[in-house]
PDB file of C-alpha atoms in Angstrom:
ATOM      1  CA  UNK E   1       6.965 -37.762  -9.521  1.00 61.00           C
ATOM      2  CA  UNK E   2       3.702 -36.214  -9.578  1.00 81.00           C
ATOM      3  CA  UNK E   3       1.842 -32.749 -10.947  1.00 96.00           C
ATOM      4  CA  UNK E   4       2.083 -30.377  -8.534  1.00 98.00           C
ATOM      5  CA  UNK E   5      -0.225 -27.533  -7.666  1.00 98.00           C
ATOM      6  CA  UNK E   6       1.259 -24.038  -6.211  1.00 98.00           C
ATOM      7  CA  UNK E   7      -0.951 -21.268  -4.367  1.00 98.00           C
ATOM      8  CA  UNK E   8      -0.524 -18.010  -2.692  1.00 98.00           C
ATOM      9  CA  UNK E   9      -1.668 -17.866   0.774  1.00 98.00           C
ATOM     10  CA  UNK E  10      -1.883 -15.694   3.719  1.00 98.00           C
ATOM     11  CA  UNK E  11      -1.278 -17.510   7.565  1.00 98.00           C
ATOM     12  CA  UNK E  12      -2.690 -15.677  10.133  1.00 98.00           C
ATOM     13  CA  UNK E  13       0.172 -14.274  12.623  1.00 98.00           C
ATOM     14  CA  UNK E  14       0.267 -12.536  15.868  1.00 97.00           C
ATOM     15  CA  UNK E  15       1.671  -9.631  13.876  1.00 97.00           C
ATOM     16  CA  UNK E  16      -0.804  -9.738  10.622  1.00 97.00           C
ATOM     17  CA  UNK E  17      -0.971 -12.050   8.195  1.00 98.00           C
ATOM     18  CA  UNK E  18       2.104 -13.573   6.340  1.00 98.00           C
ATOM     19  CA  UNK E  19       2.108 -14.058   2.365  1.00 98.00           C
ATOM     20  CA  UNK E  20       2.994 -17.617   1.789  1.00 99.00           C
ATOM     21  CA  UNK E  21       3.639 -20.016  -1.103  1.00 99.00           C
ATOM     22  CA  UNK E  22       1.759 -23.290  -0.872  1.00 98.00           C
ATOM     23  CA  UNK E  23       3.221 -26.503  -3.037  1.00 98.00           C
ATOM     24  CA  UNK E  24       1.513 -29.406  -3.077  1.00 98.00           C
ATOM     25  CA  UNK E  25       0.798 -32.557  -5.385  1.00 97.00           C
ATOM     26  CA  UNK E  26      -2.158 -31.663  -7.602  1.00 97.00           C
ATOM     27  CA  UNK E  27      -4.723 -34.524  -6.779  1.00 96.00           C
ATOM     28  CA  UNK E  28      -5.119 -33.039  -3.246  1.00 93.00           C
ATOM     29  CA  UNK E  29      -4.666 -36.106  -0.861  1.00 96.00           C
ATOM     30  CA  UNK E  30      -2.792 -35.029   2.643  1.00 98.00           C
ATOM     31  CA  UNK E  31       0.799 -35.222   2.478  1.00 98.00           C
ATOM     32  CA  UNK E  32       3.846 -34.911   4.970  1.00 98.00           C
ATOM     33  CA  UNK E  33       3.894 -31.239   5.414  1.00 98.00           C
ATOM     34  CA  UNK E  34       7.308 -29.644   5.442  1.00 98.00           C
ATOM     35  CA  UNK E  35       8.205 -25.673   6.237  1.00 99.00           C
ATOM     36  CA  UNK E  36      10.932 -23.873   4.624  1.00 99.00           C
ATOM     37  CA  UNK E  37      12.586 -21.225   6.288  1.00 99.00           C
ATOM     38  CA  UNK E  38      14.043 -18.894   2.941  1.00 98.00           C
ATOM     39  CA  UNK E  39      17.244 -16.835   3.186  1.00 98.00           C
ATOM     40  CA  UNK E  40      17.506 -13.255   3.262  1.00 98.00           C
ATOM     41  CA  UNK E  41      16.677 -12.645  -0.215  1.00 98.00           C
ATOM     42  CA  UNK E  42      13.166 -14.451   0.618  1.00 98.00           C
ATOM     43  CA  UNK E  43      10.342 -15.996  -1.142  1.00 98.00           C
ATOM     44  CA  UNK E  44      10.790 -15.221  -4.736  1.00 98.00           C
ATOM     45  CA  UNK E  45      10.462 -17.669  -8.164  1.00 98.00           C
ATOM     46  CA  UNK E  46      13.702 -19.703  -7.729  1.00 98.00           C
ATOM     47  CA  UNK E  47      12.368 -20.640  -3.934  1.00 98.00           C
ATOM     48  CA  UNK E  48       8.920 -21.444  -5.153  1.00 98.00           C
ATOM     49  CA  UNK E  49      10.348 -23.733  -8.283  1.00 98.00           C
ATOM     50  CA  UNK E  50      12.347 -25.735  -5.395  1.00 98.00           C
ATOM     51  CA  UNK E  51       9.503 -25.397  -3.322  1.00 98.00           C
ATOM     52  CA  UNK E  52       7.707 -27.454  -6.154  1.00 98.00           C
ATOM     53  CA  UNK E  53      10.376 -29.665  -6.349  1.00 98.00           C
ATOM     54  CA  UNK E  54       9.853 -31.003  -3.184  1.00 98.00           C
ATOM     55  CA  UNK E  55       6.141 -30.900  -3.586  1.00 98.00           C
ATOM     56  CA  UNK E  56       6.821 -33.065  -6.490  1.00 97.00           C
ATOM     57  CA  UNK E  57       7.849 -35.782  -4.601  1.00 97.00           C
ATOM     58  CA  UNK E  58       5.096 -36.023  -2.219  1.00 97.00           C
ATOM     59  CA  UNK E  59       4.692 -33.683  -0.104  1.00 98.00           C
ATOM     60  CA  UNK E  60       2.784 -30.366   1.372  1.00 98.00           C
ATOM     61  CA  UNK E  61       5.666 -27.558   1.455  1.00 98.00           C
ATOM     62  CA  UNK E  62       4.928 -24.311   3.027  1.00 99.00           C
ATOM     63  CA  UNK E  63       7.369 -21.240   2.511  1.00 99.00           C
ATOM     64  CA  UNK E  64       6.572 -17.658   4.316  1.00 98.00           C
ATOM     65  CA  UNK E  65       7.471 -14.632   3.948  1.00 98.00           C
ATOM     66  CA  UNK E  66       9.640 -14.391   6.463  1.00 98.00           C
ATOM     67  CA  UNK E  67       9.648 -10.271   6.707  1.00 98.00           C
ATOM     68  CA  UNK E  68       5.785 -10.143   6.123  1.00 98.00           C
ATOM     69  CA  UNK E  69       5.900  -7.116   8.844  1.00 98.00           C
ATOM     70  CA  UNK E  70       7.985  -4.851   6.346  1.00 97.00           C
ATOM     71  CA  UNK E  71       4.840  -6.050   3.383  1.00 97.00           C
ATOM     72  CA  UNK E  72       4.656  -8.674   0.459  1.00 98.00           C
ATOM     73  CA  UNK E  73       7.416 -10.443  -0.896  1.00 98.00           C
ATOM     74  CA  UNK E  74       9.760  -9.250  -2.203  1.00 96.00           C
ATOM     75  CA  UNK E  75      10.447  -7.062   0.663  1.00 96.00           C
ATOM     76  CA  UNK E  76      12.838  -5.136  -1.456  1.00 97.00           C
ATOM     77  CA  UNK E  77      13.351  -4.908  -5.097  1.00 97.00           C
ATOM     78  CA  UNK E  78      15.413  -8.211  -5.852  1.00 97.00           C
ATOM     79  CA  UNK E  79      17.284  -8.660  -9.420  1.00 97.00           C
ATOM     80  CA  UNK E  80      16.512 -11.620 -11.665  1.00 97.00           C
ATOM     81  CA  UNK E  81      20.375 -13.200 -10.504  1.00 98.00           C
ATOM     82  CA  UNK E  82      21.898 -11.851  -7.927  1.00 98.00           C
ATOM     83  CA  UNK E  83      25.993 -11.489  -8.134  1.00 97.00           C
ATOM     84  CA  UNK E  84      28.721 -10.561  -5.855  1.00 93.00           C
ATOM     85  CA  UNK E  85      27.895  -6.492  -5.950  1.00 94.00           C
ATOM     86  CA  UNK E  86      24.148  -6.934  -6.061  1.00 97.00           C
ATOM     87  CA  UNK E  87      24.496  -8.988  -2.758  1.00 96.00           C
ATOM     88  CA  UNK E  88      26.293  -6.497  -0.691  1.00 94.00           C
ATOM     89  CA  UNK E  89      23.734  -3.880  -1.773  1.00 96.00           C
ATOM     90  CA  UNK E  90      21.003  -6.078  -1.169  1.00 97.00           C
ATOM     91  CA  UNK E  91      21.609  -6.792   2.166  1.00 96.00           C
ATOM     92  CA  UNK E  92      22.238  -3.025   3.201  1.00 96.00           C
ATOM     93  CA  UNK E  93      18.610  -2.332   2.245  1.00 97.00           C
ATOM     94  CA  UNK E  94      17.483  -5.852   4.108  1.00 98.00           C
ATOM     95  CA  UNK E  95      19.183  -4.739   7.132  1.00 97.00           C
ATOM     96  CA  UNK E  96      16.539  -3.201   8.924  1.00 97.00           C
ATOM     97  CA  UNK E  97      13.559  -6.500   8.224  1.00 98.00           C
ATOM     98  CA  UNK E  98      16.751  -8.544   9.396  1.00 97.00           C
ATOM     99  CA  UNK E  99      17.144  -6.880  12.873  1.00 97.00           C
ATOM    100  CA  UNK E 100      13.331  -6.594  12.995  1.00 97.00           C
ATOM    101  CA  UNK E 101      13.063 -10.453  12.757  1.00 98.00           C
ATOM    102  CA  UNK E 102      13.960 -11.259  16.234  1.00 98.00           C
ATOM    103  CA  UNK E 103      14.693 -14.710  17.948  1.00 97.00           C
ATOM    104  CA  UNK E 104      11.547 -14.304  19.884  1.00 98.00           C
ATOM    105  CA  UNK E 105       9.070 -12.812  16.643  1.00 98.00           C
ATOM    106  CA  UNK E 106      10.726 -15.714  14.474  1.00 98.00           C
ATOM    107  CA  UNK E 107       9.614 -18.073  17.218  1.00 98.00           C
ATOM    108  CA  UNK E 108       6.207 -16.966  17.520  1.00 98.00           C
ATOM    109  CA  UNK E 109       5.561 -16.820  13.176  1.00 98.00           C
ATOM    110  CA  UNK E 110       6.961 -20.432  13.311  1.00 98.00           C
ATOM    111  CA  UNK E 111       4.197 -21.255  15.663  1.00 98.00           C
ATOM    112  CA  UNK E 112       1.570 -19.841  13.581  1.00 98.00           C
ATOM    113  CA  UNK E 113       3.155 -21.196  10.628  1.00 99.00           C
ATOM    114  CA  UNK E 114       2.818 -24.720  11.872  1.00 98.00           C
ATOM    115  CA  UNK E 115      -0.811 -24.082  13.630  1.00 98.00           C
ATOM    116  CA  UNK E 116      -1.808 -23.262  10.412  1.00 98.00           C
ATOM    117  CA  UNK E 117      -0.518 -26.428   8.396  1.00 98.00           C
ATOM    118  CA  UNK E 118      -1.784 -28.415  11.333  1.00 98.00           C
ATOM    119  CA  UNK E 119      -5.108 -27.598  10.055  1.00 98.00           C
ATOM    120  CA  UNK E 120      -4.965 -27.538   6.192  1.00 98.00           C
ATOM    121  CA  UNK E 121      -6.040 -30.059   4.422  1.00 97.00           C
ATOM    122  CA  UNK E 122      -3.400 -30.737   1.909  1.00 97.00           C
ATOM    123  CA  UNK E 123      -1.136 -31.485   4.755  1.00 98.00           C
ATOM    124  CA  UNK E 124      -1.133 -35.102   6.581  1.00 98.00           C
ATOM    125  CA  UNK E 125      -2.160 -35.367  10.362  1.00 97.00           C
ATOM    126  CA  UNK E 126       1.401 -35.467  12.687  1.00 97.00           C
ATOM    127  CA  UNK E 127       4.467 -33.729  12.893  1.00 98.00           C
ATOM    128  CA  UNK E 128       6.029 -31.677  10.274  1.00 98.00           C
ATOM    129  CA  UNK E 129       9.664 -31.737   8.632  1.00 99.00           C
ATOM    130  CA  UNK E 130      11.447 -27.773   8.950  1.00 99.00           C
ATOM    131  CA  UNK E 131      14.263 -27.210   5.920  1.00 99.00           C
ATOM    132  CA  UNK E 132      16.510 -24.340   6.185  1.00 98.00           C
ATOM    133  CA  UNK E 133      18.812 -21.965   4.093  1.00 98.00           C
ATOM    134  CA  UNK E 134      21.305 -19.684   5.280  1.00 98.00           C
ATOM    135  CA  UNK E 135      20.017 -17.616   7.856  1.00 98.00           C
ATOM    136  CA  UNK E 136      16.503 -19.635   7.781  1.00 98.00           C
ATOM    137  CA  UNK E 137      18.494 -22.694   9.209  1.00 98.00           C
ATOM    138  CA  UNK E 138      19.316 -21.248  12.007  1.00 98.00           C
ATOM    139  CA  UNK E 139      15.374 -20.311  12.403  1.00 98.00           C
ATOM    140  CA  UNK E 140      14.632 -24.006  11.888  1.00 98.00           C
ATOM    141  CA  UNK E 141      16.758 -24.861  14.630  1.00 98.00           C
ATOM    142  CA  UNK E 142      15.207 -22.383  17.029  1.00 98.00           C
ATOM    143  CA  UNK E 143      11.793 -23.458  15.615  1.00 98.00           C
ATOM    144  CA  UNK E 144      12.450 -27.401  16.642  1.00 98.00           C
ATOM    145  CA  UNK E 145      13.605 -26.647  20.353  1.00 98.00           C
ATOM    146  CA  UNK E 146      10.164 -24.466  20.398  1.00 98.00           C
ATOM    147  CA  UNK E 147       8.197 -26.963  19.113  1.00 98.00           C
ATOM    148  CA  UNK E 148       9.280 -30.555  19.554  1.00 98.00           C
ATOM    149  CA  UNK E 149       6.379 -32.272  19.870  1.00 98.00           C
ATOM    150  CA  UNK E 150       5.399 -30.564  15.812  1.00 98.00           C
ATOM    151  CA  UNK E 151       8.798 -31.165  14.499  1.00 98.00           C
ATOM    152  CA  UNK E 152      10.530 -34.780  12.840  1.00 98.00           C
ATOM    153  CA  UNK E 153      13.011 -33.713  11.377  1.00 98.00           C
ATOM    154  CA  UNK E 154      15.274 -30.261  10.254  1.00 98.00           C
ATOM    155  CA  UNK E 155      17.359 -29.871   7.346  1.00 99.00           C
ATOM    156  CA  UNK E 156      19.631 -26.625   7.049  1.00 98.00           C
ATOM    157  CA  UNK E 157      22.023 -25.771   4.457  1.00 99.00           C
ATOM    158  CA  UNK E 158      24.826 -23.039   4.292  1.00 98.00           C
ATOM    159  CA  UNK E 159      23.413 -22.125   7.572  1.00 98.00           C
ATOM    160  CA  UNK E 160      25.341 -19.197   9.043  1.00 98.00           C
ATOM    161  CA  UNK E 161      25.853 -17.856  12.856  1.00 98.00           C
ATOM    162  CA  UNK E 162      24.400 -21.304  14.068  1.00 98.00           C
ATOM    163  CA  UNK E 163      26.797 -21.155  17.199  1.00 98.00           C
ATOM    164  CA  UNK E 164      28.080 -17.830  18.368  1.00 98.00           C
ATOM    165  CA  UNK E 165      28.724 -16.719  22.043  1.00 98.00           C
ATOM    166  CA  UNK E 166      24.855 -14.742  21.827  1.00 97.00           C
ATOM    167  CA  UNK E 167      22.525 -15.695  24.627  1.00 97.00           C
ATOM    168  CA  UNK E 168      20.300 -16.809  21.586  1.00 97.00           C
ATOM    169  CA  UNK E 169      22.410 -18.883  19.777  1.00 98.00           C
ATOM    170  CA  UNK E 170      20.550 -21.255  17.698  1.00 98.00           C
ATOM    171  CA  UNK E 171      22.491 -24.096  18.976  1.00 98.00           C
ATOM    172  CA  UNK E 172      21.325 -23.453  22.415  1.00 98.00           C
ATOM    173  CA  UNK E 173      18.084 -24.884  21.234  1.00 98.00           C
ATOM    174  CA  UNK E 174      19.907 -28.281  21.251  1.00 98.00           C
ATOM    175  CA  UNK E 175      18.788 -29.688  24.521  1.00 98.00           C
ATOM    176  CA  UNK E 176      14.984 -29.245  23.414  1.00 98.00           C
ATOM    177  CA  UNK E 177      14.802 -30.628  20.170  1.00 98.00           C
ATOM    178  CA  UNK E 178      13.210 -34.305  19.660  1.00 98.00           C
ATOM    179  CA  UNK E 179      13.720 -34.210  15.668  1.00 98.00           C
ATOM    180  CA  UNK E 180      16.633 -35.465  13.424  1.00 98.00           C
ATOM    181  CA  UNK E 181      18.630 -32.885  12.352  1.00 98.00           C
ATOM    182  CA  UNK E 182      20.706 -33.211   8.625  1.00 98.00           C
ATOM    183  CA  UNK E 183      23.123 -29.879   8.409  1.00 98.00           C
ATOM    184  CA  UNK E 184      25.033 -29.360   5.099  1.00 98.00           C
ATOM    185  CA  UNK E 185      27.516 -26.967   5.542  1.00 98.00           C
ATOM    186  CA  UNK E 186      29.563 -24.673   3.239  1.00 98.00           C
ATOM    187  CA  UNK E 187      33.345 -24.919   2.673  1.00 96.00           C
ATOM    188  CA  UNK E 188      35.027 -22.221   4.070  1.00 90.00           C
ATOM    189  CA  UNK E 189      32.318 -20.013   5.081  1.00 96.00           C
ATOM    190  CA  UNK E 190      33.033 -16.907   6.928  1.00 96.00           C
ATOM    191  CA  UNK E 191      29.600 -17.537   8.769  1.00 97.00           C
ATOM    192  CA  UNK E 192      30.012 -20.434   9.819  1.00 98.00           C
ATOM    193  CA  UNK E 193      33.836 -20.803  10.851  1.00 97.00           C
ATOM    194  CA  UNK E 194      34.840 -24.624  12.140  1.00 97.00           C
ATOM    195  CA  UNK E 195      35.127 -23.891  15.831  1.00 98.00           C
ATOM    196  CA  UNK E 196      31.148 -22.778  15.088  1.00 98.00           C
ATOM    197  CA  UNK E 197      30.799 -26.209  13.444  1.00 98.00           C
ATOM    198  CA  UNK E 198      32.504 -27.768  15.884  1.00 98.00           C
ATOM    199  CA  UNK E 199      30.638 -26.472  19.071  1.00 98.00           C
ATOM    200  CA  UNK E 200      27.126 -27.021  16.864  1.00 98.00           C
ATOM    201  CA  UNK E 201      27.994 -30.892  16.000  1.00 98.00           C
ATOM    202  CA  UNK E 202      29.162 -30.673  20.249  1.00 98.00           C
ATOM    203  CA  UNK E 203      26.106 -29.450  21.308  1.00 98.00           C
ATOM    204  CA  UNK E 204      23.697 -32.000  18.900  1.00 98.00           C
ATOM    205  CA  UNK E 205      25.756 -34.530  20.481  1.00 98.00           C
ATOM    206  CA  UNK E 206      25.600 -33.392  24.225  1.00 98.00           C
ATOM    207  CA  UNK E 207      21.680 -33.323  23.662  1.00 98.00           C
ATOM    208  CA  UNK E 208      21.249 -36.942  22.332  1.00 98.00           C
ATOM    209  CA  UNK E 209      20.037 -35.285  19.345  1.00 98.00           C
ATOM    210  CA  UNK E 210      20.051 -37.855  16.234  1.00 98.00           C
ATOM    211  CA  UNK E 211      22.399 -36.062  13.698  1.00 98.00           C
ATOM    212  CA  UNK E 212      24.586 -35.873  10.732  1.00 98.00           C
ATOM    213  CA  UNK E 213      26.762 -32.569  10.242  1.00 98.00           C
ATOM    214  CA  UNK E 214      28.663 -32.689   6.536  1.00 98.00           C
ATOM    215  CA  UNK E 215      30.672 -29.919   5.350  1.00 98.00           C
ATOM    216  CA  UNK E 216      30.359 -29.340   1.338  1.00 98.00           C
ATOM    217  CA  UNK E 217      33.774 -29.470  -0.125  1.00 97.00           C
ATOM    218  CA  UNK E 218      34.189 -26.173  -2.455  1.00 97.00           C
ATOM    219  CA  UNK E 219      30.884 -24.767  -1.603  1.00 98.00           C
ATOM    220  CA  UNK E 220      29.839 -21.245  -1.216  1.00 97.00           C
ATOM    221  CA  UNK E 221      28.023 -19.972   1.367  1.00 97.00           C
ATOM    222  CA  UNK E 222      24.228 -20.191  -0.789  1.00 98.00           C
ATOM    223  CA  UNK E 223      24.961 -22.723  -2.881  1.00 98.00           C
ATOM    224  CA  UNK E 224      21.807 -24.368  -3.296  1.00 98.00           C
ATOM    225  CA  UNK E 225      20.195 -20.618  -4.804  1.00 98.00           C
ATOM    226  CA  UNK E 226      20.391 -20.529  -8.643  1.00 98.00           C
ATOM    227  CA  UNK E 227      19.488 -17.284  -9.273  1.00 98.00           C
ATOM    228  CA  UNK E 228      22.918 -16.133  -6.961  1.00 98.00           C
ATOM    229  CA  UNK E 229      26.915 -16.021  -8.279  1.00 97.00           C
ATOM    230  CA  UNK E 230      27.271 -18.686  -4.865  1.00 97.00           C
ATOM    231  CA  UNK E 231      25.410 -21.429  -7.016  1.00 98.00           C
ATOM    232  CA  UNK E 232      27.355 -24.358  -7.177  1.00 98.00           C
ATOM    233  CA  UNK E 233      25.105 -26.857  -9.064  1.00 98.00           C
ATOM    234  CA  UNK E 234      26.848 -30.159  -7.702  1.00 98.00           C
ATOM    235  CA  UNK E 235      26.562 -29.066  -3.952  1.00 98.00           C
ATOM    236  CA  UNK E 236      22.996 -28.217  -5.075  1.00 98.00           C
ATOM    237  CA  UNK E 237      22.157 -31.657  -5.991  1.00 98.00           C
ATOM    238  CA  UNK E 238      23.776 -32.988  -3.209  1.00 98.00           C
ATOM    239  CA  UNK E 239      21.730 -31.009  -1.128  1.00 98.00           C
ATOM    240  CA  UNK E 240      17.941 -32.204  -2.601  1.00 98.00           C
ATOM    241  CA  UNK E 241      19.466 -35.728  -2.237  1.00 98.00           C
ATOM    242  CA  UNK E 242      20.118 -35.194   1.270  1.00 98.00           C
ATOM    243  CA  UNK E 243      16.720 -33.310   2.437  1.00 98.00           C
ATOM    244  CA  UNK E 244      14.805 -35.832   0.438  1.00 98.00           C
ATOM    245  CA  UNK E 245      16.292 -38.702   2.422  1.00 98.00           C
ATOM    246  CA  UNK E 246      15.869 -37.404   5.205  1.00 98.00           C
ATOM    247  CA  UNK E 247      11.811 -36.611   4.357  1.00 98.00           C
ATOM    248  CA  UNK E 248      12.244 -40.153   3.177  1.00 98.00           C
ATOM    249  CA  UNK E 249      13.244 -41.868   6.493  1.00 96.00           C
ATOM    250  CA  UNK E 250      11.106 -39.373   8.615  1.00 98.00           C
ATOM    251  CA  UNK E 251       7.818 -40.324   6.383  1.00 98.00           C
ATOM    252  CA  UNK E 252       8.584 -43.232   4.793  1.00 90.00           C
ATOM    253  CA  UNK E 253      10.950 -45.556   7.147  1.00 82.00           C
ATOM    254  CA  UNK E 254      12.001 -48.268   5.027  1.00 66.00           C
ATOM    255  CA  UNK E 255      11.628 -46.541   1.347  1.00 57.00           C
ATOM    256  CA  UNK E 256      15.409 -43.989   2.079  1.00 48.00           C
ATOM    257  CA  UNK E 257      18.292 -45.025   0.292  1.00 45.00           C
TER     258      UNK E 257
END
């Protein structure tokens, strides 16, 4: 493990520039860059201490704003844990950044996101790694079949909606992406029901994409957030073992457990 320094930033976007958090070990030298793709609560202190975590062990993580067209983060007033009737609330008054955040605009911000790594330099020459959470999983998806020749590897977790009957599904970006792709699902998850699951881990497989789908036993949908009532702290763990593996294989070959 190593110090790690964390900076707000602004990347440049076709729609304005995005507010951005910027983890990276504190002596400088170019790491593997990875993007994180937040849920709908966004960037806020819980995502920046995990960004840090991952910082901590060795890498350049960037995580945007992801509704930087509605202002700073957060877009909406966000309490310090977030239960059961907060969330419902919460994501009444999101709505309208949500539907605002289309397939295409997501697309294009991921572009700029990684043009912009691609030229720090805290961040190591060659591809990047894309990590995922709830509805940001799905973007991660998307954003690999955009970009292949950016993208190693994508991580999602308690991704939701990854493959519904829309024209622009995320799983329809299966065909087009190059990467390794880790998914850690939740138990049970309204979101994500197991014919979804099963027509995701169908299409990976139709594609030739390298793969591993795991549902988490017991897990709520958001259970790698803290400051939410889904927390569940073993799934949690289970989770930064599995995306650091995977950075580990992607970066490292040889050094993964």
């Amino acid at each position: 493990m190593t110090d790690v320094r964390g900076t707000e930033v602004r990347v440049p976007t076709e729609d304005g520039a995005a507010d951005a958090y910027l983890a990276r070990p504190a002596d400088g030298a170019p790491r593997p860059a990875v993007l994180v793709f937040t849920d709908a609560f966004g960037l806020r202190p819980a995502v920046r201490e995990a960004a840090d975590r991952v910082a901590r062990a060795g890498y350049t993580v960037l995580v945007p704003n992801l509704f930087h067209r509605r202002g700073p983060a957060p877009v909406v007033e966000l309490p310090a844990f977030i239960d059961a009737e907060a969330r419902g609330e919460l994501f009444a008054r999101l709505r309208p950044a949500l539907r605002e955040l289309t397939p295409r605009r997501a697309t294009a911000d991921a572009g700029a996101y990684l043009r912009w790594l691609a030229e720090r330099p805290e961040a190591a020459d060659g591809p990047v790694a894309l990590a995922g959470y709830c509805m940001g999983a799905g973007l991660a998806l998307r954003a690999a079949g955009a970009f292949p020749d950016r993208v190693a590897a994508v991580a999602g977790f308690h991704g939701g909606r990854l493959a519904t009957d829309d024209p622009d599904s995320p799983h329809l970006a299966a065909p087009r992406i190059t990467a390794e792709v880790y998914l850690g699902h939740a138990d049970e998850d309204p979101s994500l029901p197991p014919e979804q699951i099963e027509r995701l881990e169908r299409a990976l497989t139709d594609a030739g994409v390298r793969h591993r789908c795991e549902v988490y036993p017991g897990a709520a949908h958001g259970f790698t957030q803290p400051d939410t009532a889904s927390y569940d702290e073993k799934a949690d763990e289970r989770h930064q073992a599995a995306l650091l593996d995977l950075l580990e294989r992607t970066f490292r070959p040889g050094t993964s457990t």
